[in-house]
Short mmCIF file of C-alpha atoms in Angstrom, two decimals:
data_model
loop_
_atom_site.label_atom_id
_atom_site.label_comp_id
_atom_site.label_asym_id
_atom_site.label_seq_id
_atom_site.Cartn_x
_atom_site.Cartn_y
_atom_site.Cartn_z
CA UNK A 1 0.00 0.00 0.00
CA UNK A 2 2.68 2.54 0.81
CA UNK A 3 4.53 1.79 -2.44
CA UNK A 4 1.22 2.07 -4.84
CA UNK A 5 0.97 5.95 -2.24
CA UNK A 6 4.40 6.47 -3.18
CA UNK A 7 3.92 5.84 -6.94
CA UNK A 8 0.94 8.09 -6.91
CA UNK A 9 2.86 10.81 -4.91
CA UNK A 10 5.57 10.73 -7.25
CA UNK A 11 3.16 10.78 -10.04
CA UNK A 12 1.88 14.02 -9.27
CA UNK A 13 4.98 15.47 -8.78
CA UNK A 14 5.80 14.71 -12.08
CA UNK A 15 2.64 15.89 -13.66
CA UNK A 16 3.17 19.45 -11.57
CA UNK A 17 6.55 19.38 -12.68
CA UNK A 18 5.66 19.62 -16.56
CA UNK A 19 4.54 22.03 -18.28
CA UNK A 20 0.95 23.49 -18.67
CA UNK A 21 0.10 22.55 -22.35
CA UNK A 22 -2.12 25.10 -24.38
CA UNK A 23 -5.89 24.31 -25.62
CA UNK A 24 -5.48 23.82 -29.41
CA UNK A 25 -7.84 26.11 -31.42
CA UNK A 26 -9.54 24.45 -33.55
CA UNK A 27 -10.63 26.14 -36.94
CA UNK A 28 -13.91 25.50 -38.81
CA UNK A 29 -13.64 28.34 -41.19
CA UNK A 30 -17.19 29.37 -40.10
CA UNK A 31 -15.32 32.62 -38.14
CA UNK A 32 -16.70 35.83 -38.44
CA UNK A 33 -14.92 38.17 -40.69
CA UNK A 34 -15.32 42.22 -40.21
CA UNK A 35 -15.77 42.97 -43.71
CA UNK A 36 -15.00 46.79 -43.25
CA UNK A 37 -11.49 47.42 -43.84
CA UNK A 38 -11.70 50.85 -43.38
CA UNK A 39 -11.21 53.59 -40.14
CA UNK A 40 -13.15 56.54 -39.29
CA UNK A 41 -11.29 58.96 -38.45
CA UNK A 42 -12.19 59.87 -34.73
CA UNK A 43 -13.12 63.61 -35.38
CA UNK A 44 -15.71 61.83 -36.93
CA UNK A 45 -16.57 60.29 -33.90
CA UNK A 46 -19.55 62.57 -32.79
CA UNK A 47 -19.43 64.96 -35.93
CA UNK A 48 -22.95 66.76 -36.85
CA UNK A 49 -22.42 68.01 -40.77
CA UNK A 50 -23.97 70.83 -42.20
CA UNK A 51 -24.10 72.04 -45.88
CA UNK A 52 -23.14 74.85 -47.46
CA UNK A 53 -24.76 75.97 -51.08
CA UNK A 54 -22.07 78.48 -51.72
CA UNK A 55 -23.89 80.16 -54.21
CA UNK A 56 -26.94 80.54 -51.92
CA UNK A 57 -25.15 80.46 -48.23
CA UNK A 58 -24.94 84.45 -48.84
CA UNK A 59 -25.68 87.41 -50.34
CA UNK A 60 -22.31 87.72 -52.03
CA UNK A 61 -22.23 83.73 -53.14
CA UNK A 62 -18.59 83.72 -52.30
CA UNK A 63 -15.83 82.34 -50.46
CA UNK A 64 -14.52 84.70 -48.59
CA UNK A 65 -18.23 85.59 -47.24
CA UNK A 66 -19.21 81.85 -46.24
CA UNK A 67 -15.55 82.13 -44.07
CA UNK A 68 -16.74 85.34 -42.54
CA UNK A 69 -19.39 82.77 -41.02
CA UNK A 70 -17.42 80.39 -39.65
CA UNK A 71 -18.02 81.32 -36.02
CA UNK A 72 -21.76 81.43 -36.24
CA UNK A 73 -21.75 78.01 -37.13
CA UNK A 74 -19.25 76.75 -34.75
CA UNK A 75 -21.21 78.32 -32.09
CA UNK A 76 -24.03 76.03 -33.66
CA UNK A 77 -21.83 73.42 -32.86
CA UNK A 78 -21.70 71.88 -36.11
CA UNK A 79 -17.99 69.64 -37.02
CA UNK A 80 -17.84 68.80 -40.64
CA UNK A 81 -18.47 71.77 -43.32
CA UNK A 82 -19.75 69.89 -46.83
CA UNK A 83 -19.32 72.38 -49.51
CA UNK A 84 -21.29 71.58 -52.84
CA UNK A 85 -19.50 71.57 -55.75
CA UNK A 86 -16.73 74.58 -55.99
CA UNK A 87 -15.88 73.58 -59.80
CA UNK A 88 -16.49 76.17 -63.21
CA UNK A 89 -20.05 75.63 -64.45
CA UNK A 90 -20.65 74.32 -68.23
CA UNK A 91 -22.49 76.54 -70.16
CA UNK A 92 -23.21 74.60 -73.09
CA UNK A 93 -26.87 73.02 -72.04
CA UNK A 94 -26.66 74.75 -69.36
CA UNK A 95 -29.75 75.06 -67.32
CA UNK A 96 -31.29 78.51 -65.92
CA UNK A 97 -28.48 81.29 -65.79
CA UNK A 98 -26.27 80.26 -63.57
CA UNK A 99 -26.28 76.31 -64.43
CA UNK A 100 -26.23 73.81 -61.98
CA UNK A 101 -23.35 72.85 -59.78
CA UNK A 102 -23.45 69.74 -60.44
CA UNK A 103 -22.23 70.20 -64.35
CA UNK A 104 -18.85 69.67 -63.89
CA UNK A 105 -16.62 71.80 -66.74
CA UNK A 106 -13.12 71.38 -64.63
CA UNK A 107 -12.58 69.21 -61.74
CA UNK A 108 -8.94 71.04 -61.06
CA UNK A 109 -10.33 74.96 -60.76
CA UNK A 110 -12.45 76.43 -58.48
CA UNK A 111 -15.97 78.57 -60.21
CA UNK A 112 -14.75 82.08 -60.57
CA UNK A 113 -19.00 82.82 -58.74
CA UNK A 114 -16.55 82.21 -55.40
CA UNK A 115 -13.88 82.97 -55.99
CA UNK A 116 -10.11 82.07 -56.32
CA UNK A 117 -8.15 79.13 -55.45
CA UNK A 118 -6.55 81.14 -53.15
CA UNK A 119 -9.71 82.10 -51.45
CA UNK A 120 -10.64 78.75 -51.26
CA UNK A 121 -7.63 77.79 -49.90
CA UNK A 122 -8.16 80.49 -47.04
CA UNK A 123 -11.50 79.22 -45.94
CA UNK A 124 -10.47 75.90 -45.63
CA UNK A 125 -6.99 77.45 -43.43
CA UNK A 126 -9.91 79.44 -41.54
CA UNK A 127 -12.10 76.49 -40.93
CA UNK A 128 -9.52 73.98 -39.73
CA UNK A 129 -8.40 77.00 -37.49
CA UNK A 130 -11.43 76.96 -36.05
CA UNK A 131 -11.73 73.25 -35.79
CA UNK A 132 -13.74 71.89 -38.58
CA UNK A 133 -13.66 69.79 -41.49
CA UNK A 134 -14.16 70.94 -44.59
CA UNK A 135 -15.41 68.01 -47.26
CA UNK A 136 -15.99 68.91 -50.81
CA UNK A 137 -18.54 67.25 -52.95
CA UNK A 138 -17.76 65.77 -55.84
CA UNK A 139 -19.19 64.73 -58.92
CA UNK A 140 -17.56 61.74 -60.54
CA UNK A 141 -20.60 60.15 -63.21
CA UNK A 142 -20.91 62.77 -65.18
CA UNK A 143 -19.42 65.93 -66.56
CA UNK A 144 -20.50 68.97 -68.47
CA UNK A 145 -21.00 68.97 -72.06
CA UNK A 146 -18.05 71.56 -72.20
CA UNK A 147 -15.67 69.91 -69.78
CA UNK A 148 -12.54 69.79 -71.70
CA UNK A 149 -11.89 66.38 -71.47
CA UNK A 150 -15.02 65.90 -73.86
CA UNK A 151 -12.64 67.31 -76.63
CA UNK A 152 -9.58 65.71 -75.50
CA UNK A 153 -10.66 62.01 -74.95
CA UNK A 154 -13.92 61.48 -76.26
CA UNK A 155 -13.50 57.96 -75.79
CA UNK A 156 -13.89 58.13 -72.25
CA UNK A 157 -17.54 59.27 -72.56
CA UNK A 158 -20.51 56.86 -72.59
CA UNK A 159 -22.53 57.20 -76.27
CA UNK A 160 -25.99 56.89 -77.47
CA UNK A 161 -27.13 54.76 -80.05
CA UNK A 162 -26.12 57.21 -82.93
CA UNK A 163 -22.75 57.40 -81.23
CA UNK A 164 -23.36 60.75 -79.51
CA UNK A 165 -22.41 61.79 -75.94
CA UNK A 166 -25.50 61.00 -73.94
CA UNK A 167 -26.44 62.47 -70.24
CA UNK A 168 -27.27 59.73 -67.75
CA UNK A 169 -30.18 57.55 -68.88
CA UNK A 170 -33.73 57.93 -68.00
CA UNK A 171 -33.26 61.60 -65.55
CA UNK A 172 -34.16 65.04 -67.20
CA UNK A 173 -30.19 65.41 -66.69
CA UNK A 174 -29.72 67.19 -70.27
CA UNK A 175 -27.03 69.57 -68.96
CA UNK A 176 -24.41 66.60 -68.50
CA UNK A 177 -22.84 63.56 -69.94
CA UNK A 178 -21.66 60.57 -68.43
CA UNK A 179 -18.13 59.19 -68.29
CA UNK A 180 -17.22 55.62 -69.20
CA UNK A 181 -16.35 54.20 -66.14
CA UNK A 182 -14.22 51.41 -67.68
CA UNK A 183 -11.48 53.50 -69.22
CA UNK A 184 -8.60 53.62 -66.81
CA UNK A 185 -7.75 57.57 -68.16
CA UNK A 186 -10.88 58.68 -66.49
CA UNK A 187 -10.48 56.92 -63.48
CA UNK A 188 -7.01 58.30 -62.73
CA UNK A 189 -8.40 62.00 -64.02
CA UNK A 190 -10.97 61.86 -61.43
CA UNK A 191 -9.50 60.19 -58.45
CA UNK A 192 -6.00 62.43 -59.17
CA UNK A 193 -8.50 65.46 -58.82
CA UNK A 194 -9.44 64.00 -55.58
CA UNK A 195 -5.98 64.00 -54.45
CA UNK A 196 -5.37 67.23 -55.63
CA UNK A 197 -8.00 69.15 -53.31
CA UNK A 198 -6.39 66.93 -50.19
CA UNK A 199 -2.83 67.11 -50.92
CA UNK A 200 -2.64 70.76 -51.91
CA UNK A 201 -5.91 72.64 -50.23
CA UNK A 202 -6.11 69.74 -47.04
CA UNK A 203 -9.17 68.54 -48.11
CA UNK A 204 -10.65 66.65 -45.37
CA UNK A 205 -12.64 64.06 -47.72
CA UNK A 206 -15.75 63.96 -50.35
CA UNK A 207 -19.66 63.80 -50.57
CA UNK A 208 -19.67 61.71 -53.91
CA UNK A 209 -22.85 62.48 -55.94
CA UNK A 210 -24.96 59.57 -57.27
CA UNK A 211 -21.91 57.24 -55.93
CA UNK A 212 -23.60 54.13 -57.16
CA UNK A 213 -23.87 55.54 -60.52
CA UNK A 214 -19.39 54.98 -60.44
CA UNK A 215 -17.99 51.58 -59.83
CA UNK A 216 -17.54 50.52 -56.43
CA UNK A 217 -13.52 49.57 -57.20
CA UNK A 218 -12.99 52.87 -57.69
CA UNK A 219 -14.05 54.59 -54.72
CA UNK A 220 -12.43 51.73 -52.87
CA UNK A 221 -9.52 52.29 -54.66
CA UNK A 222 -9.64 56.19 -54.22
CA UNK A 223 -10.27 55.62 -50.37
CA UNK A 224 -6.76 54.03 -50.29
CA UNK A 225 -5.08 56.66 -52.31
CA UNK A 226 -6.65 59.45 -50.18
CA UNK A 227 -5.55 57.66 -47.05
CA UNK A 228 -1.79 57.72 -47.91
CA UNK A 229 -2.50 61.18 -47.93
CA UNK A 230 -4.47 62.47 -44.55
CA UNK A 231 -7.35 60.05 -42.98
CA UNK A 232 -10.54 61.19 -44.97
CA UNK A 233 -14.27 61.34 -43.94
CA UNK A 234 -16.43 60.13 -47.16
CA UNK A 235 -20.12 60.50 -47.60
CA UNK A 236 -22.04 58.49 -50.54
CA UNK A 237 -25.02 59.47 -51.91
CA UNK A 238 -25.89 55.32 -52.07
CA UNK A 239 -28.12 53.39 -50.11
CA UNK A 240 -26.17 50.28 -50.23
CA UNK A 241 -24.11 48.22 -47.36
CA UNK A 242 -21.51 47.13 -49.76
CA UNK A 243 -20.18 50.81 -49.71
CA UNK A 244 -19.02 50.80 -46.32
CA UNK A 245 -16.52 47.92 -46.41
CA UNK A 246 -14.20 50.08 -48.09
CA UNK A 247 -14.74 53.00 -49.34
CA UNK A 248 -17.68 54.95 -47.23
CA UNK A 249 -17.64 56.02 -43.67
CA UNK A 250 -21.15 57.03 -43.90
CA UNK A 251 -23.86 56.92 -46.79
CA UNK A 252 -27.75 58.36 -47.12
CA UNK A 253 -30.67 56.94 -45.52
CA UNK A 254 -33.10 57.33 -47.68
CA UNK A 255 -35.69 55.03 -46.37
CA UNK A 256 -35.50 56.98 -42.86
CA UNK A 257 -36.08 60.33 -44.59
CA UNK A 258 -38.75 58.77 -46.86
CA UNK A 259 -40.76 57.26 -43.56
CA UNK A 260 -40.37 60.14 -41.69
CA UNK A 261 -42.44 62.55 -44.14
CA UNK A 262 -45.02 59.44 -45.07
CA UNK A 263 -45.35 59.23 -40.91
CA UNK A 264 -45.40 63.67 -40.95
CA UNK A 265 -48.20 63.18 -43.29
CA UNK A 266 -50.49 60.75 -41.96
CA UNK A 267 -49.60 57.99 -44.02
CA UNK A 268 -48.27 55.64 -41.79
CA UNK A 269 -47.91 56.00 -37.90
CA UNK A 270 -45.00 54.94 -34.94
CA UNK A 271 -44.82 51.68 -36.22
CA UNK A 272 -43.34 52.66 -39.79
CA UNK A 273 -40.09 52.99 -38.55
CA UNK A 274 -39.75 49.47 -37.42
CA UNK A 275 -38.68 48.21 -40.56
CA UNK A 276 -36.40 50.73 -40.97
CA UNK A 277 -34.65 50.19 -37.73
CA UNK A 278 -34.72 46.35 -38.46
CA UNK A 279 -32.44 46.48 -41.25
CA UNK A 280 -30.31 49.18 -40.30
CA UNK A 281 -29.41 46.88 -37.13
CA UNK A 282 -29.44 43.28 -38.76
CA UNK A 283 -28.41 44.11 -42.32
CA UNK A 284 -25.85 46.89 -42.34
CA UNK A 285 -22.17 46.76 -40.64
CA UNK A 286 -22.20 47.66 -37.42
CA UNK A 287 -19.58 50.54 -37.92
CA UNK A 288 -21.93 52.11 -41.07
CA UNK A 289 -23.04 55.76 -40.43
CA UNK A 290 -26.40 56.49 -42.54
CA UNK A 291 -27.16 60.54 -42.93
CA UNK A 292 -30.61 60.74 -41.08
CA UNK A 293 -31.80 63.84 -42.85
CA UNK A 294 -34.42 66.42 -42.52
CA UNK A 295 -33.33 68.21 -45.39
CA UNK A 296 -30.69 68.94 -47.85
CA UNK A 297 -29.96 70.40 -51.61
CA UNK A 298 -32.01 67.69 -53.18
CA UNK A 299 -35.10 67.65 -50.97
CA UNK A 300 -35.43 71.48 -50.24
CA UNK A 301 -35.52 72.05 -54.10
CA UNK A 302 -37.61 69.22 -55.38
CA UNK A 303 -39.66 68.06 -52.58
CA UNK A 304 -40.07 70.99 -50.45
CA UNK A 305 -39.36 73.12 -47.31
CA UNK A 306 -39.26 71.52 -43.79
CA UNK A 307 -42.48 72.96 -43.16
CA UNK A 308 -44.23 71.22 -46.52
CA UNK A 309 -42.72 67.62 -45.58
CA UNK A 310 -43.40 67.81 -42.00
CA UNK A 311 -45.32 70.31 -40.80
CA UNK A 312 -46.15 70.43 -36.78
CA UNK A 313 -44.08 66.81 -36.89
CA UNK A 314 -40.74 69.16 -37.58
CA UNK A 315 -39.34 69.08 -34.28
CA UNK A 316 -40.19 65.64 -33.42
CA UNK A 317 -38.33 64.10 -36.16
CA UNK A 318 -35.45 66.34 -36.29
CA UNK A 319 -35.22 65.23 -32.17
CA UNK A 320 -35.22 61.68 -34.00
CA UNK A 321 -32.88 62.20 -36.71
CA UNK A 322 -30.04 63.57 -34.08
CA UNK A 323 -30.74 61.25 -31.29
CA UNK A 324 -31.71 57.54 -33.07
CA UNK A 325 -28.95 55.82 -34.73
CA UNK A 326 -27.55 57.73 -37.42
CA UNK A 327 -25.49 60.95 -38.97
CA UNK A 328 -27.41 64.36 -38.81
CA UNK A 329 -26.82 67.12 -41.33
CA UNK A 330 -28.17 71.04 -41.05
CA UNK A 331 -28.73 72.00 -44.59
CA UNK A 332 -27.95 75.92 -44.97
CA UNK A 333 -31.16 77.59 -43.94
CA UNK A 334 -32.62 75.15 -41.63
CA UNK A 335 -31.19 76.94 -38.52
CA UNK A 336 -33.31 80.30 -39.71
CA UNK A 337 -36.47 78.89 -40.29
CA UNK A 338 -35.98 78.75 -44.19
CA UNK A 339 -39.56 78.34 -45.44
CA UNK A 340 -38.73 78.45 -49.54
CA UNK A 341 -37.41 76.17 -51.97
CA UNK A 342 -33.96 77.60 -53.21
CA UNK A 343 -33.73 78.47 -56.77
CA UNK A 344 -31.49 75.37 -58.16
CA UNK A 345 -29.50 77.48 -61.60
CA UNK A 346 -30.09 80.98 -59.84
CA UNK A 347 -29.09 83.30 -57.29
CA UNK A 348 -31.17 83.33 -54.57
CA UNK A 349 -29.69 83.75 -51.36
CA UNK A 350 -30.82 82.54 -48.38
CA UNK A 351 -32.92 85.72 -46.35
CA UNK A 352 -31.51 85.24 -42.49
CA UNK A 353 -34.06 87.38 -41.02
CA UNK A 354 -37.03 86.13 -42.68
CA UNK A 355 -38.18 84.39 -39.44
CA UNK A 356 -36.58 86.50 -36.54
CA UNK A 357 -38.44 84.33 -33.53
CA UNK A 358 -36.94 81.24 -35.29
CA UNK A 359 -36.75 78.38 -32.31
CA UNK A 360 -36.35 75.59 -34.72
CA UNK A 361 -32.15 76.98 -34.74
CA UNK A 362 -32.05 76.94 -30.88
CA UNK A 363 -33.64 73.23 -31.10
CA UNK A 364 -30.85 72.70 -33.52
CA UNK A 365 -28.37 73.87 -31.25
CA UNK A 366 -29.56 72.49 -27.97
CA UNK A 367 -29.90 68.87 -29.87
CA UNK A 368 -25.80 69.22 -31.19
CA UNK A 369 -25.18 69.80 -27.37
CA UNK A 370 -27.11 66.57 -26.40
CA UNK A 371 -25.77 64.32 -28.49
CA UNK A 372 -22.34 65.35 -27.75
CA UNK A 373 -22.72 65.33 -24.06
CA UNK A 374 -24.02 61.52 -24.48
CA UNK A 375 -22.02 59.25 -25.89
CA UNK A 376 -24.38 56.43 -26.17
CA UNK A 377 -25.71 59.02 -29.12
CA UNK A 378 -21.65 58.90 -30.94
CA UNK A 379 -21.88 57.79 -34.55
CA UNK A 380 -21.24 54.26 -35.72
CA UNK A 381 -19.50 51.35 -33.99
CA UNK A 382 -18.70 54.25 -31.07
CA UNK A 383 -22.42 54.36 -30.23
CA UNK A 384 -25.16 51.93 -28.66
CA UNK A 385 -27.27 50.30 -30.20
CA UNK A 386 -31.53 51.30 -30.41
CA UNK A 387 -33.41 49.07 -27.84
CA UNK A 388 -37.12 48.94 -28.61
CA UNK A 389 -38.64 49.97 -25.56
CA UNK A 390 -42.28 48.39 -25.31
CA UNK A 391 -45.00 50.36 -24.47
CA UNK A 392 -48.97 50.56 -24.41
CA UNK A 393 -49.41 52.77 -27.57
CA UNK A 394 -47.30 51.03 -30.02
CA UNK A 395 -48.71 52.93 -32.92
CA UNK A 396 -48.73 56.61 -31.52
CA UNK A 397 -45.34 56.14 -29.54
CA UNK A 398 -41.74 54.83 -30.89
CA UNK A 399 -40.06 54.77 -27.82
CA UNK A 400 -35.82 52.99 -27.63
CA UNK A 401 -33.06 53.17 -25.38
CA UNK A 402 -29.63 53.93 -25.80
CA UNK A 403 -26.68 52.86 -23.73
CA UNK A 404 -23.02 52.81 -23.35
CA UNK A 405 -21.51 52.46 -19.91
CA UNK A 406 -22.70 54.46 -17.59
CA UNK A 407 -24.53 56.55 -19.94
CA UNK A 408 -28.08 56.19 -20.92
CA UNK A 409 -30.29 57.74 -23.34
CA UNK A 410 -34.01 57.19 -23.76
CA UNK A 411 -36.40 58.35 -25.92
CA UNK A 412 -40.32 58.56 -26.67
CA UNK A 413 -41.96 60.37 -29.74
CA UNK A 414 -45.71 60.89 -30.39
CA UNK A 415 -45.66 60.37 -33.44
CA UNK A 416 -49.41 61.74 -33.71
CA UNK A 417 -51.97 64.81 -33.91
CA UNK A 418 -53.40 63.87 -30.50
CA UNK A 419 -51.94 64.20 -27.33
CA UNK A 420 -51.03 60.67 -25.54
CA UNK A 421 -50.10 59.20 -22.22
CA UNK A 422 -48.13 56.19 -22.81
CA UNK A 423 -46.92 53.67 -20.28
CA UNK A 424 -43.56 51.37 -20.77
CA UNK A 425 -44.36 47.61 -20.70
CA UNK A 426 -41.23 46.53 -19.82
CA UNK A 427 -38.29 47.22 -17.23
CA UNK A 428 -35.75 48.27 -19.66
CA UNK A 429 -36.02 51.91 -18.82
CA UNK A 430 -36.89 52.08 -15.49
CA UNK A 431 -34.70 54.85 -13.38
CA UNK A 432 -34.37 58.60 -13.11
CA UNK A 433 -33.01 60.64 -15.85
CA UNK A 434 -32.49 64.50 -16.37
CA UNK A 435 -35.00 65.85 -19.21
CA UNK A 436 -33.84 67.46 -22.72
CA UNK A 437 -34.23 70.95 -22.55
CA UNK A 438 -36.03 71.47 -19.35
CA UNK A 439 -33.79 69.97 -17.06
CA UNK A 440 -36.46 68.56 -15.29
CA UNK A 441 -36.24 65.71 -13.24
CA UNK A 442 -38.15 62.60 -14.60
CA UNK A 443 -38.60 58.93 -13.09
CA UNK A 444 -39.51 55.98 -15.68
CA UNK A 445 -41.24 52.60 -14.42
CA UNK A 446 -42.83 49.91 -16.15
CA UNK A 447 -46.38 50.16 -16.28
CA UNK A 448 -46.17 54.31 -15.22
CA UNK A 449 -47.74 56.54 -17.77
CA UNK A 450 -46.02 59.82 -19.23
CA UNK A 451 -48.38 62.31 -21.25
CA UNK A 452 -46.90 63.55 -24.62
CA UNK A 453 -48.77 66.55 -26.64
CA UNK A 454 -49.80 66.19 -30.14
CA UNK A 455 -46.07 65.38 -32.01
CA UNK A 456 -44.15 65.93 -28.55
CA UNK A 457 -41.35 63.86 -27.80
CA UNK A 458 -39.65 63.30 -24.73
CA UNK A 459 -35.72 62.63 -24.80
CA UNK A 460 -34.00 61.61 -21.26
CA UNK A 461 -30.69 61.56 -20.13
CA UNK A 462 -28.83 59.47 -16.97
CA UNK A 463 -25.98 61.70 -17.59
CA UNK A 464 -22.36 60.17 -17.96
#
């Protein structure tokens, strides 16, 4: 007996003795792969973007003017500046006097309407003085009839069926024509403009126009490029996940804006937005940043003012569009009440004092502060993800939280012409939080009813 103990003693000494061996890991190839190669760069990390129609911004359509602006808008508390298109206009087809911006003649000069290069340059010195971003936008599927290039390489246009130069198929578009995307000549003419603006003006990125009219290889291929350069913010005008794996920090959310005027209108009610939020969290990447808009160039000209698409909804949705998960953008104007459609191909400035009790820019304001002083509102990856919170009026009330650490964010909108008191079915929100605006103190429990008024919203805060 004491030799089998001794045998066993010596046994574990030996097994003590030897060295701890390391779990194997076993590969399936089922892993999860991150499919977005690409880093935001972390000013973009809580970034609100507002856009500037040069032309339009002021009275003098120029450069120099937009810079004397600067610190209004940083006192708005706006990051990243997106400049429409600062190229020469074509005048051949061109469309109303001025032509649109969007009719490319020379993607290396700046439109003599603003100014110089050099007074380009000295907005963009001005702005990142003042700590924004400046990103240009730029128009890559098309050019103007009189862009040189038409002359030069006519082979790296697109043609009709009579071998013509054609503008892009289908839109009322007859000022432009669009580039062949498989000649390699036009791909390096565009994407060396793009380096251009960020190597020699600093450039902080690009709004592409119509980017899923141009091959997704080439932005991808332009995003590495840039990169060598400076880190770049890039918005696409796409609604497609594929463009954030390499090439797009953030692209438009057109369904959002879409179901938020169709809700505005009476067409649908809380409930529209669930298959909007669906997607956005099971279908795109989790790092995507989708431009939850009230309004920009597009939808102010062709669709109508804030106060045509939503009406006494207005506040409600922009309260939405800067709190829910996504980008918001202040299209020039917005912050003074704009109530008409800007001329597209004329000058028409934007009148500042046309509503002097404007609250909507204070609400604009106020919101920037929130969702900076939360970061369970940050953009992308950096912020938390929507939580339905149930509640007793489904249809009237979309009501989520938000959290990261410490910090919690929660928010109900009547989504409704009649007031409502609604009353949180679950626990998920239960606690005491620090009311937008007011500052009030408010307690959520399951099963307790808040009132909202017709189109109120309530937004809550647990602080940091």
């Amino acid at each position: 007996m004491r030799k089998i103990l001794a045998g066993l003693a010596g046994a574990a000494l030996i097994a003590s003795a030897s060295p701890v061996v390391a779990k194997e890991t076993v590969t399936t190839g089922w892993e999860p792969r991150d499919k977005v190669t690409i880093t935001h760069p972390e000013w973009s990390r809580d970034a609100v973007l507002y856009q500037i129609n040069t032309r339009q911004f002021t009275a003098e359509g120029t450069f120099k003017a937009a810079q004397a602006q600067l610190p209004r808008l940083k006192a708005l508390g706006v990051d990243v500046l997106w400049l429409m298109p600062i190229h020469p206009i074509g005048k051949e087809n061109r469309k109303g006097s001025l032509g649109s911006p969007y009719s490319v003649q020379d993607y290396y000069a700046v439109n003599p309407e603003f100014g110089t290069k050099e007074d380009f340059r000295a907005f963009v010195q001005a702005a990142h003085a003042q700590g924004f971003h400046v990103i240009l936008d730029l128009v890559a599927n098309h050019t103007a009839w009189d862009n040189a290039l038409a002359k030069q390489h006519p082979d790296w246009y697109e043609k009709d069926w009579k071998d013509n130069f054609r503008p892009t198929p289908w839109w009322d578009w007859s000022d432009i024509i669009d580039l062949d995307w498989s000649q390699p000549g036009v791909r390096a003419h565009v994407g060396g403009a793009m380096e251009y603006w960020v190597r020699e003006f600093g450039v902080d990125g690009y709004r592409a126009d119509v980017a899923g009219y141009v091959p997704l290889d080439f932005w991808e291929t332009a995003r590495e490029r840039l990169e060598k350069i400076r880190p770049v913010f890039m918005l696409g005008e796409v609604q497609q996940t594929a463009y954030h794996f390499a090439a797009f920090d953030a692209t438009y959310a057109w369904d959002w804006h879409h179901t938020s005027k169709r809700v505005a209108h009476g067409e649908g009610d809380a409930t529209s937005f669930y298959g909007y939020y669906a997607e956005n969290e099971s279908l795109w990447p989790r790092k995507a940043m989708r431009l939850t808009y009230i309004e920009n160039h597009d939808s102010n000209a062709w669709e109508g003012t804030m106060a045509e698409n939503y009406g006494p909804a207005l506040d409600a949705m922009t309260a939405l569009a800067f709190t829910g998960e996504g980008l918001p953008l202040v299209h020039n104007g917005m912050e003074a009440c704009n109530a008409r459609r800007l001329a597209f191909f004329e000058k028409d400035p934007i009148d500042w004092n046309q509503d002097e009790g404007c609250a909507y820019g204070t609400l604009l304001k106020d919101l920037i502060a929130f969702r900076k002083a939360n970061p369970a509102l940050a953009n992308g990856q950096w912020g938390a993800v929507m939580q339905k919170l149930e509640t007793d009026k489904p249809q009237q009330v979309l009501a989520w939280t938000r959290s990261e650490g410490a910090n919690k964010v929660v928010g109900l909108f009547n989504f409704s012409g009649e007031p409502v008191s609604v009353a949180p079915t679950s626990a998920l929100a239960d606690g005491s939080y620090i009311a937008f605006a007011s500052g009030d103190r408010v307690t959520l429990a399951e099963g307790t009813a808040v009132a909202l008024p017709a189109w109120g919203y309530l937004l809550l805060s647990s602080g940091k």
